[in-house]
C-alpha cells in the first residue's frame, strides 16, 4: 500500500495513536489533542468515566468496579471500540460537530514500521467508526522525519530513531523512502520496568510505573552534588511489611540498571547500519542520528548512542510530537513532493 502527498492533502485530520499518548491534528487548525491513551470505564454500567490525563491519574487508585484501559499497545489498536470512545471524548463535542459537517471526511494516521495487515485494519476501523470515509496510512518514521525538518526528499542518507513507549523504530531514509529499518519491542515502558525491578531488588521497595517518571527526571543532572553522589528520594511500599517507606536512591546506580534493556536498541542500531549501503553510511557519519519520540528525552540515552556508534546524535525539537506534526504538514501541503514509503503488507 502506498500513499501520495496529493492523497494526503485531501485529508482533514491526522491521528497518531500511540501506546502512551494520542494526538490529533486538524488541517488548518493545528494540534488539537495531546492526551494519554487511557480510558476509565465503569464495569457495572459500561459507561466511560474519564479519558486522557484524568484517567491516567486513576491508574492503580480505583475501586474494583472501575477499569483503567489502554486501547493502544505498541502503536497498534488492540481494542477498537474503546479506542473510538476515547477519541470521541478527546475530540470534544464542538470539534466533532465541525468534522461532521464535512461530507466526505478523510483521515490520515501513523502506523508502525512493518505493521501487519490486521494492525493496519484496526487503525482504519477505529477512524472509520469516527466518521472517516477514507483513511490513509503513513509509516511513523516517514512522518517523524518530516515533522522534525529532515531533508528526506534529498538523495542523501537521513537516520532517524523513533523512541516510543512500547517500541523503538530505527530507519535510514533517502529520496523520501525507507532504505533499511528495524522495529525493536523495547521502549519507555521497558525502561520503567527496569527501574522498578532495580528498586525492588536493591531497596525492597514496590512502586507503580507512574512514580518512575520523577526519578527519570532526576537523572537529567550530572549525577553529582556538592556533598557527593546525587540521590533522589522515592516513596513506595515496603516489600516485607507492606507499609509506606521512603528510600534514597543513587542516580548513578539507576543509570546502570537501565543499560540492560537498551542493549537491544544498540543491537538494532548496529543491524540497520550493517544493512545500509556504504555511501549512505558515509552520509550518516556526517549528519548523524536524529532521535524523536517521548522516550528520546531519557537522560543519557543520546550520549550512550554516541559512545556506541561514534556518530553525532541529536534530539529533535519537541520530539514527542514530531510524528503528528509531520503528518499535519503533509495535510497542509507544506512539504515538498516526495515518494512516501510503502507500508508493510
PDB file of C-alpha atoms in Angstrom, residues 133-322:
ATOM      1  CA  UNK A 133     -14.918   7.862   4.717  1.00  0.00           C
ATOM      2  CA  UNK A 134     -11.314   7.126   3.800  1.00  0.00           C
ATOM      3  CA  UNK A 135      -8.157   6.557   5.879  1.00  0.00           C
ATOM      4  CA  UNK A 136      -4.598   6.946   4.592  1.00  0.00           C
ATOM      5  CA  UNK A 137      -1.767   5.218   6.477  1.00  0.00           C
ATOM      6  CA  UNK A 138       1.762   6.628   6.651  1.00  0.00           C
ATOM      7  CA  UNK A 139       4.820   4.999   8.196  1.00  0.00           C
ATOM      8  CA  UNK A 140       5.584   6.626  11.545  1.00  0.00           C
ATOM      9  CA  UNK A 141       9.250   7.115  10.676  1.00  0.00           C
ATOM     10  CA  UNK A 142       8.446   8.996   7.453  1.00  0.00           C
ATOM     11  CA  UNK A 143       6.033  11.267   9.335  1.00  0.00           C
ATOM     12  CA  UNK A 144       8.514  11.836  12.174  1.00  0.00           C
ATOM     13  CA  UNK A 145      11.326  12.689   9.764  1.00  0.00           C
ATOM     14  CA  UNK A 146       9.130  15.276   8.047  1.00  0.00           C
ATOM     15  CA  UNK A 147       7.981  16.630  11.413  1.00  0.00           C
ATOM     16  CA  UNK A 148      11.484  17.338  12.651  1.00  0.00           C
ATOM     17  CA  UNK A 149      12.516  19.016   9.393  1.00  0.00           C
ATOM     18  CA  UNK A 150      14.872  16.387   7.987  1.00  0.00           C
ATOM     19  CA  UNK A 151      15.602  16.590   4.212  1.00  0.00           C
ATOM     20  CA  UNK A 152      14.003  13.229   3.496  1.00  0.00           C
ATOM     21  CA  UNK A 153      13.408  14.065  -0.182  1.00  0.00           C
ATOM     22  CA  UNK A 154      17.124  14.555  -0.875  1.00  0.00           C
ATOM     23  CA  UNK A 155      19.391  11.795  -2.308  1.00  0.00           C
ATOM     24  CA  UNK A 156      21.384  11.680   0.924  1.00  0.00           C
ATOM     25  CA  UNK A 157      21.020   9.449   3.963  1.00  0.00           C
ATOM     26  CA  UNK A 158      18.959  10.548   6.934  1.00  0.00           C
ATOM     27  CA  UNK A 159      18.894   8.323  10.006  1.00  0.00           C
ATOM     28  CA  UNK A 160      16.047   8.606  12.471  1.00  0.00           C
ATOM     29  CA  UNK A 161      15.223   6.793  15.708  1.00  0.00           C
ATOM     30  CA  UNK A 162      11.633   6.891  16.940  1.00  0.00           C
ATOM     31  CA  UNK A 163      11.689   6.120  20.665  1.00  0.00           C
ATOM     32  CA  UNK A 164       8.160   5.207  21.697  1.00  0.00           C
ATOM     33  CA  UNK A 165       6.593   3.850  24.866  1.00  0.00           C
ATOM     34  CA  UNK A 166       6.466   0.229  23.676  1.00  0.00           C
ATOM     35  CA  UNK A 167       8.783   0.090  20.660  1.00  0.00           C
ATOM     36  CA  UNK A 168      11.859   1.705  19.181  1.00  0.00           C
ATOM     37  CA  UNK A 169      11.977   2.148  15.402  1.00  0.00           C
ATOM     38  CA  UNK A 170      15.200   2.922  13.542  1.00  0.00           C
ATOM     39  CA  UNK A 171      15.464   3.726   9.841  1.00  0.00           C
ATOM     40  CA  UNK A 172      17.708   5.155   7.160  1.00  0.00           C
ATOM     41  CA  UNK A 173      15.800   7.336   4.689  1.00  0.00           C
ATOM     42  CA  UNK A 174      16.763   8.557   1.247  1.00  0.00           C
ATOM     43  CA  UNK A 175      14.699  10.088  -1.574  1.00  0.00           C
ATOM     44  CA  UNK A 176      11.588  10.015   0.598  1.00  0.00           C
ATOM     45  CA  UNK A 177      11.690   6.246   1.141  1.00  0.00           C
ATOM     46  CA  UNK A 178      12.964   3.854   3.771  1.00  0.00           C
ATOM     47  CA  UNK A 179      16.208   2.188   2.684  1.00  0.00           C
ATOM     48  CA  UNK A 180      16.541  -0.103   5.696  1.00  0.00           C
ATOM     49  CA  UNK A 181      14.737  -0.191   9.014  1.00  0.00           C
ATOM     50  CA  UNK A 182      14.101  -2.244  12.125  1.00  0.00           C
ATOM     51  CA  UNK A 183      11.481  -2.211  14.866  1.00  0.00           C
ATOM     52  CA  UNK A 184      12.522  -3.307  18.366  1.00  0.00           C
ATOM     53  CA  UNK A 185       9.996  -4.217  21.107  1.00  0.00           C
ATOM     54  CA  UNK A 186      11.836  -2.078  23.653  1.00  0.00           C
ATOM     55  CA  UNK A 187      10.632   1.379  24.652  1.00  0.00           C
ATOM     56  CA  UNK A 188       9.998   3.686  27.559  1.00  0.00           C
ATOM     57  CA  UNK A 189       7.819   1.123  29.325  1.00  0.00           C
ATOM     58  CA  UNK A 190      10.687  -1.391  29.382  1.00  0.00           C
ATOM     59  CA  UNK A 191      12.929   1.295  30.877  1.00  0.00           C
ATOM     60  CA  UNK A 192      10.311   1.986  33.554  1.00  0.00           C
ATOM     61  CA  UNK A 193      10.131  -1.721  34.361  1.00  0.00           C
ATOM     62  CA  UNK A 194      13.930  -1.924  34.691  1.00  0.00           C
ATOM     63  CA  UNK A 195      13.864   0.906  37.234  1.00  0.00           C
ATOM     64  CA  UNK A 196      11.010  -0.755  39.156  1.00  0.00           C
ATOM     65  CA  UNK A 197      12.898  -4.051  39.323  1.00  0.00           C
ATOM     66  CA  UNK A 198      16.060  -2.267  40.474  1.00  0.00           C
ATOM     67  CA  UNK A 199      14.190  -0.623  43.352  1.00  0.00           C
ATOM     68  CA  UNK A 200      12.558  -3.918  44.299  1.00  0.00           C
ATOM     69  CA  UNK A 201      15.787  -5.925  44.307  1.00  0.00           C
ATOM     70  CA  UNK A 202      18.157  -3.405  45.853  1.00  0.00           C
ATOM     71  CA  UNK A 203      15.863  -1.360  48.075  1.00  0.00           C
ATOM     72  CA  UNK A 204      12.965  -3.791  48.704  1.00  0.00           C
ATOM     73  CA  UNK A 205      10.563  -1.099  47.560  1.00  0.00           C
ATOM     74  CA  UNK A 206       7.470  -1.523  45.381  1.00  0.00           C
ATOM     75  CA  UNK A 207       6.045   1.359  43.371  1.00  0.00           C
ATOM     76  CA  UNK A 208       3.779   1.840  40.335  1.00  0.00           C
ATOM     77  CA  UNK A 209       5.298   2.730  36.982  1.00  0.00           C
ATOM     78  CA  UNK A 210       3.841   6.257  37.168  1.00  0.00           C
ATOM     79  CA  UNK A 211       6.180   7.016  40.076  1.00  0.00           C
ATOM     80  CA  UNK A 212       9.211   6.237  37.921  1.00  0.00           C
ATOM     81  CA  UNK A 213       8.854   9.413  35.845  1.00  0.00           C
ATOM     82  CA  UNK A 214      10.044  11.814  38.590  1.00  0.00           C
ATOM     83  CA  UNK A 215      13.038   9.545  39.101  1.00  0.00           C
ATOM     84  CA  UNK A 216      13.894   9.720  35.389  1.00  0.00           C
ATOM     85  CA  UNK A 217      13.659  13.497  35.511  1.00  0.00           C
ATOM     86  CA  UNK A 218      16.090  13.487  38.418  1.00  0.00           C
ATOM     87  CA  UNK A 219      18.575  11.617  36.215  1.00  0.00           C
ATOM     88  CA  UNK A 220      18.942  14.666  33.976  1.00  0.00           C
ATOM     89  CA  UNK A 221      21.661  16.013  36.262  1.00  0.00           C
ATOM     90  CA  UNK A 222      25.308  15.030  36.042  1.00  0.00           C
ATOM     91  CA  UNK A 223      24.985  12.626  38.977  1.00  0.00           C
ATOM     92  CA  UNK A 224      26.960  14.776  41.407  1.00  0.00           C
ATOM     93  CA  UNK A 225      26.168  17.150  44.234  1.00  0.00           C
ATOM     94  CA  UNK A 226      28.397  19.304  46.409  1.00  0.00           C
ATOM     95  CA  UNK A 227      28.484  16.549  49.041  1.00  0.00           C
ATOM     96  CA  UNK A 228      28.964  13.545  46.767  1.00  0.00           C
ATOM     97  CA  UNK A 229      26.828  11.302  44.532  1.00  0.00           C
ATOM     98  CA  UNK A 230      23.361  12.583  43.700  1.00  0.00           C
ATOM     99  CA  UNK A 231      20.427  10.843  45.323  1.00  0.00           C
ATOM    100  CA  UNK A 232      16.685  11.040  44.825  1.00  0.00           C
ATOM    101  CA  UNK A 233      14.048  10.339  47.469  1.00  0.00           C
ATOM    102  CA  UNK A 234      11.475   7.799  46.306  1.00  0.00           C
ATOM    103  CA  UNK A 235       8.259   6.870  48.110  1.00  0.00           C
ATOM    104  CA  UNK A 236       6.732   3.413  47.839  1.00  0.00           C
ATOM    105  CA  UNK A 237       5.619   0.317  49.723  1.00  0.00           C
ATOM    106  CA  UNK A 238       7.971  -1.919  51.664  1.00  0.00           C
ATOM    107  CA  UNK A 239       8.089  -5.428  50.156  1.00  0.00           C
ATOM    108  CA  UNK A 240       8.266  -7.181  53.541  1.00  0.00           C
ATOM    109  CA  UNK A 241       5.930  -5.138  55.746  1.00  0.00           C
ATOM    110  CA  UNK A 242       3.592  -3.608  53.158  1.00  0.00           C
ATOM    111  CA  UNK A 243       3.927  -0.244  54.863  1.00  0.00           C
ATOM    112  CA  UNK A 244       4.802   3.069  53.234  1.00  0.00           C
ATOM    113  CA  UNK A 245       8.516   3.809  53.158  1.00  0.00           C
ATOM    114  CA  UNK A 246      10.944   6.280  51.577  1.00  0.00           C
ATOM    115  CA  UNK A 247      14.428   5.462  50.310  1.00  0.00           C
ATOM    116  CA  UNK A 248      17.356   7.481  48.983  1.00  0.00           C
ATOM    117  CA  UNK A 249      18.264   6.152  45.537  1.00  0.00           C
ATOM    118  CA  UNK A 250      21.669   6.665  43.943  1.00  0.00           C
ATOM    119  CA  UNK A 251      21.007   8.013  40.453  1.00  0.00           C
ATOM    120  CA  UNK A 252      24.235   6.508  39.112  1.00  0.00           C
ATOM    121  CA  UNK A 253      23.016   3.019  40.081  1.00  0.00           C
ATOM    122  CA  UNK A 254      19.712   3.632  38.315  1.00  0.00           C
ATOM    123  CA  UNK A 255      21.559   4.663  35.147  1.00  0.00           C
ATOM    124  CA  UNK A 256      23.415   1.356  35.284  1.00  0.00           C
ATOM    125  CA  UNK A 257      20.145  -0.564  35.741  1.00  0.00           C
ATOM    126  CA  UNK A 258      18.591   0.805  32.544  1.00  0.00           C
ATOM    127  CA  UNK A 259      21.557  -0.170  30.372  1.00  0.00           C
ATOM    128  CA  UNK A 260      20.332  -3.783  30.090  1.00  0.00           C
ATOM    129  CA  UNK A 261      17.116  -3.115  28.103  1.00  0.00           C
ATOM    130  CA  UNK A 262      18.921  -0.536  25.985  1.00  0.00           C
ATOM    131  CA  UNK A 263      21.341  -3.201  24.733  1.00  0.00           C
ATOM    132  CA  UNK A 264      18.648  -4.468  22.333  1.00  0.00           C
ATOM    133  CA  UNK A 265      18.297  -0.943  20.951  1.00  0.00           C
ATOM    134  CA  UNK A 266      22.032  -0.773  20.293  1.00  0.00           C
ATOM    135  CA  UNK A 267      21.908  -4.161  18.548  1.00  0.00           C
ATOM    136  CA  UNK A 268      19.106  -2.925  16.298  1.00  0.00           C
ATOM    137  CA  UNK A 269      21.039   0.226  15.514  1.00  0.00           C
ATOM    138  CA  UNK A 270      24.040  -1.849  14.507  1.00  0.00           C
ATOM    139  CA  UNK A 271      21.885  -4.042  12.258  1.00  0.00           C
ATOM    140  CA  UNK A 272      20.497  -1.026  10.401  1.00  0.00           C
ATOM    141  CA  UNK A 273      23.996   0.345   9.813  1.00  0.00           C
ATOM    142  CA  UNK A 274      25.277  -3.044   8.606  1.00  0.00           C
ATOM    143  CA  UNK A 275      22.407  -3.381   6.120  1.00  0.00           C
ATOM    144  CA  UNK A 276      22.868   0.154   4.814  1.00  0.00           C
ATOM    145  CA  UNK A 277      24.872   0.786   1.581  1.00  0.00           C
ATOM    146  CA  UNK A 278      28.381   2.206   2.207  1.00  0.00           C
ATOM    147  CA  UNK A 279      27.646   5.522   0.512  1.00  0.00           C
ATOM    148  CA  UNK A 280      24.726   6.161   2.830  1.00  0.00           C
ATOM    149  CA  UNK A 281      26.737   5.131   5.890  1.00  0.00           C
ATOM    150  CA  UNK A 282      29.239   7.840   4.947  1.00  0.00           C
ATOM    151  CA  UNK A 283      26.405  10.378   4.898  1.00  0.00           C
ATOM    152  CA  UNK A 284      25.223   9.214   8.323  1.00  0.00           C
ATOM    153  CA  UNK A 285      28.728   9.584   9.748  1.00  0.00           C
ATOM    154  CA  UNK A 286      28.496  13.262   8.813  1.00  0.00           C
ATOM    155  CA  UNK A 287      24.830  14.065   9.507  1.00  0.00           C
ATOM    156  CA  UNK A 288      24.358  11.737  12.474  1.00  0.00           C
ATOM    157  CA  UNK A 289      21.238  10.263  14.065  1.00  0.00           C
ATOM    158  CA  UNK A 290      18.136  12.247  14.998  1.00  0.00           C
ATOM    159  CA  UNK A 291      16.064  10.985  17.935  1.00  0.00           C
ATOM    160  CA  UNK A 292      12.326  11.624  18.211  1.00  0.00           C
ATOM    161  CA  UNK A 293       9.562  10.279  20.431  1.00  0.00           C
ATOM    162  CA  UNK A 294       8.800  10.794  24.100  1.00  0.00           C
ATOM    163  CA  UNK A 295      11.455   8.311  25.271  1.00  0.00           C
ATOM    164  CA  UNK A 296      14.142  10.217  23.338  1.00  0.00           C
ATOM    165  CA  UNK A 297      14.281  12.517  26.378  1.00  0.00           C
ATOM    166  CA  UNK A 298      15.532   9.673  28.580  1.00  0.00           C
ATOM    167  CA  UNK A 299      18.595  11.123  30.336  1.00  0.00           C
ATOM    168  CA  UNK A 300      21.889   9.844  28.957  1.00  0.00           C
ATOM    169  CA  UNK A 301      20.420   7.884  26.035  1.00  0.00           C
ATOM    170  CA  UNK A 302      21.839  10.229  23.393  1.00  0.00           C
ATOM    171  CA  UNK A 303      25.325  10.049  24.927  1.00  0.00           C
ATOM    172  CA  UNK A 304      25.096   6.256  25.094  1.00  0.00           C
ATOM    173  CA  UNK A 305      24.350   6.128  21.366  1.00  0.00           C
ATOM    174  CA  UNK A 306      27.253   8.490  20.603  1.00  0.00           C
ATOM    175  CA  UNK A 307      29.647   6.262  22.522  1.00  0.00           C
ATOM    176  CA  UNK A 308      28.355   3.079  20.830  1.00  0.00           C
ATOM    177  CA  UNK A 309      28.297   4.330  17.233  1.00  0.00           C
ATOM    178  CA  UNK A 310      30.845   7.129  17.094  1.00  0.00           C
ATOM    179  CA  UNK A 311      28.466   9.325  15.080  1.00  0.00           C
ATOM    180  CA  UNK A 312      26.727  12.554  16.135  1.00  0.00           C
ATOM    181  CA  UNK A 313      23.356  12.136  17.886  1.00  0.00           C
ATOM    182  CA  UNK A 314      20.811  14.936  18.214  1.00  0.00           C
ATOM    183  CA  UNK A 315      17.378  15.132  19.850  1.00  0.00           C
ATOM    184  CA  UNK A 316      14.743  16.822  17.703  1.00  0.00           C
ATOM    185  CA  UNK A 317      12.935  19.916  18.901  1.00  0.00           C
ATOM    186  CA  UNK A 318       9.635  18.827  20.501  1.00  0.00           C
ATOM    187  CA  UNK A 319      10.491  15.152  19.866  1.00  0.00           C
ATOM    188  CA  UNK A 320       7.240  13.826  21.344  1.00  0.00           C
ATOM    189  CA  UNK A 321       5.002  15.435  18.693  1.00  0.00           C
ATOM    190  CA  UNK A 322       7.202  15.142  15.587  1.00  0.00           C
TER     191      UNK A 322
END
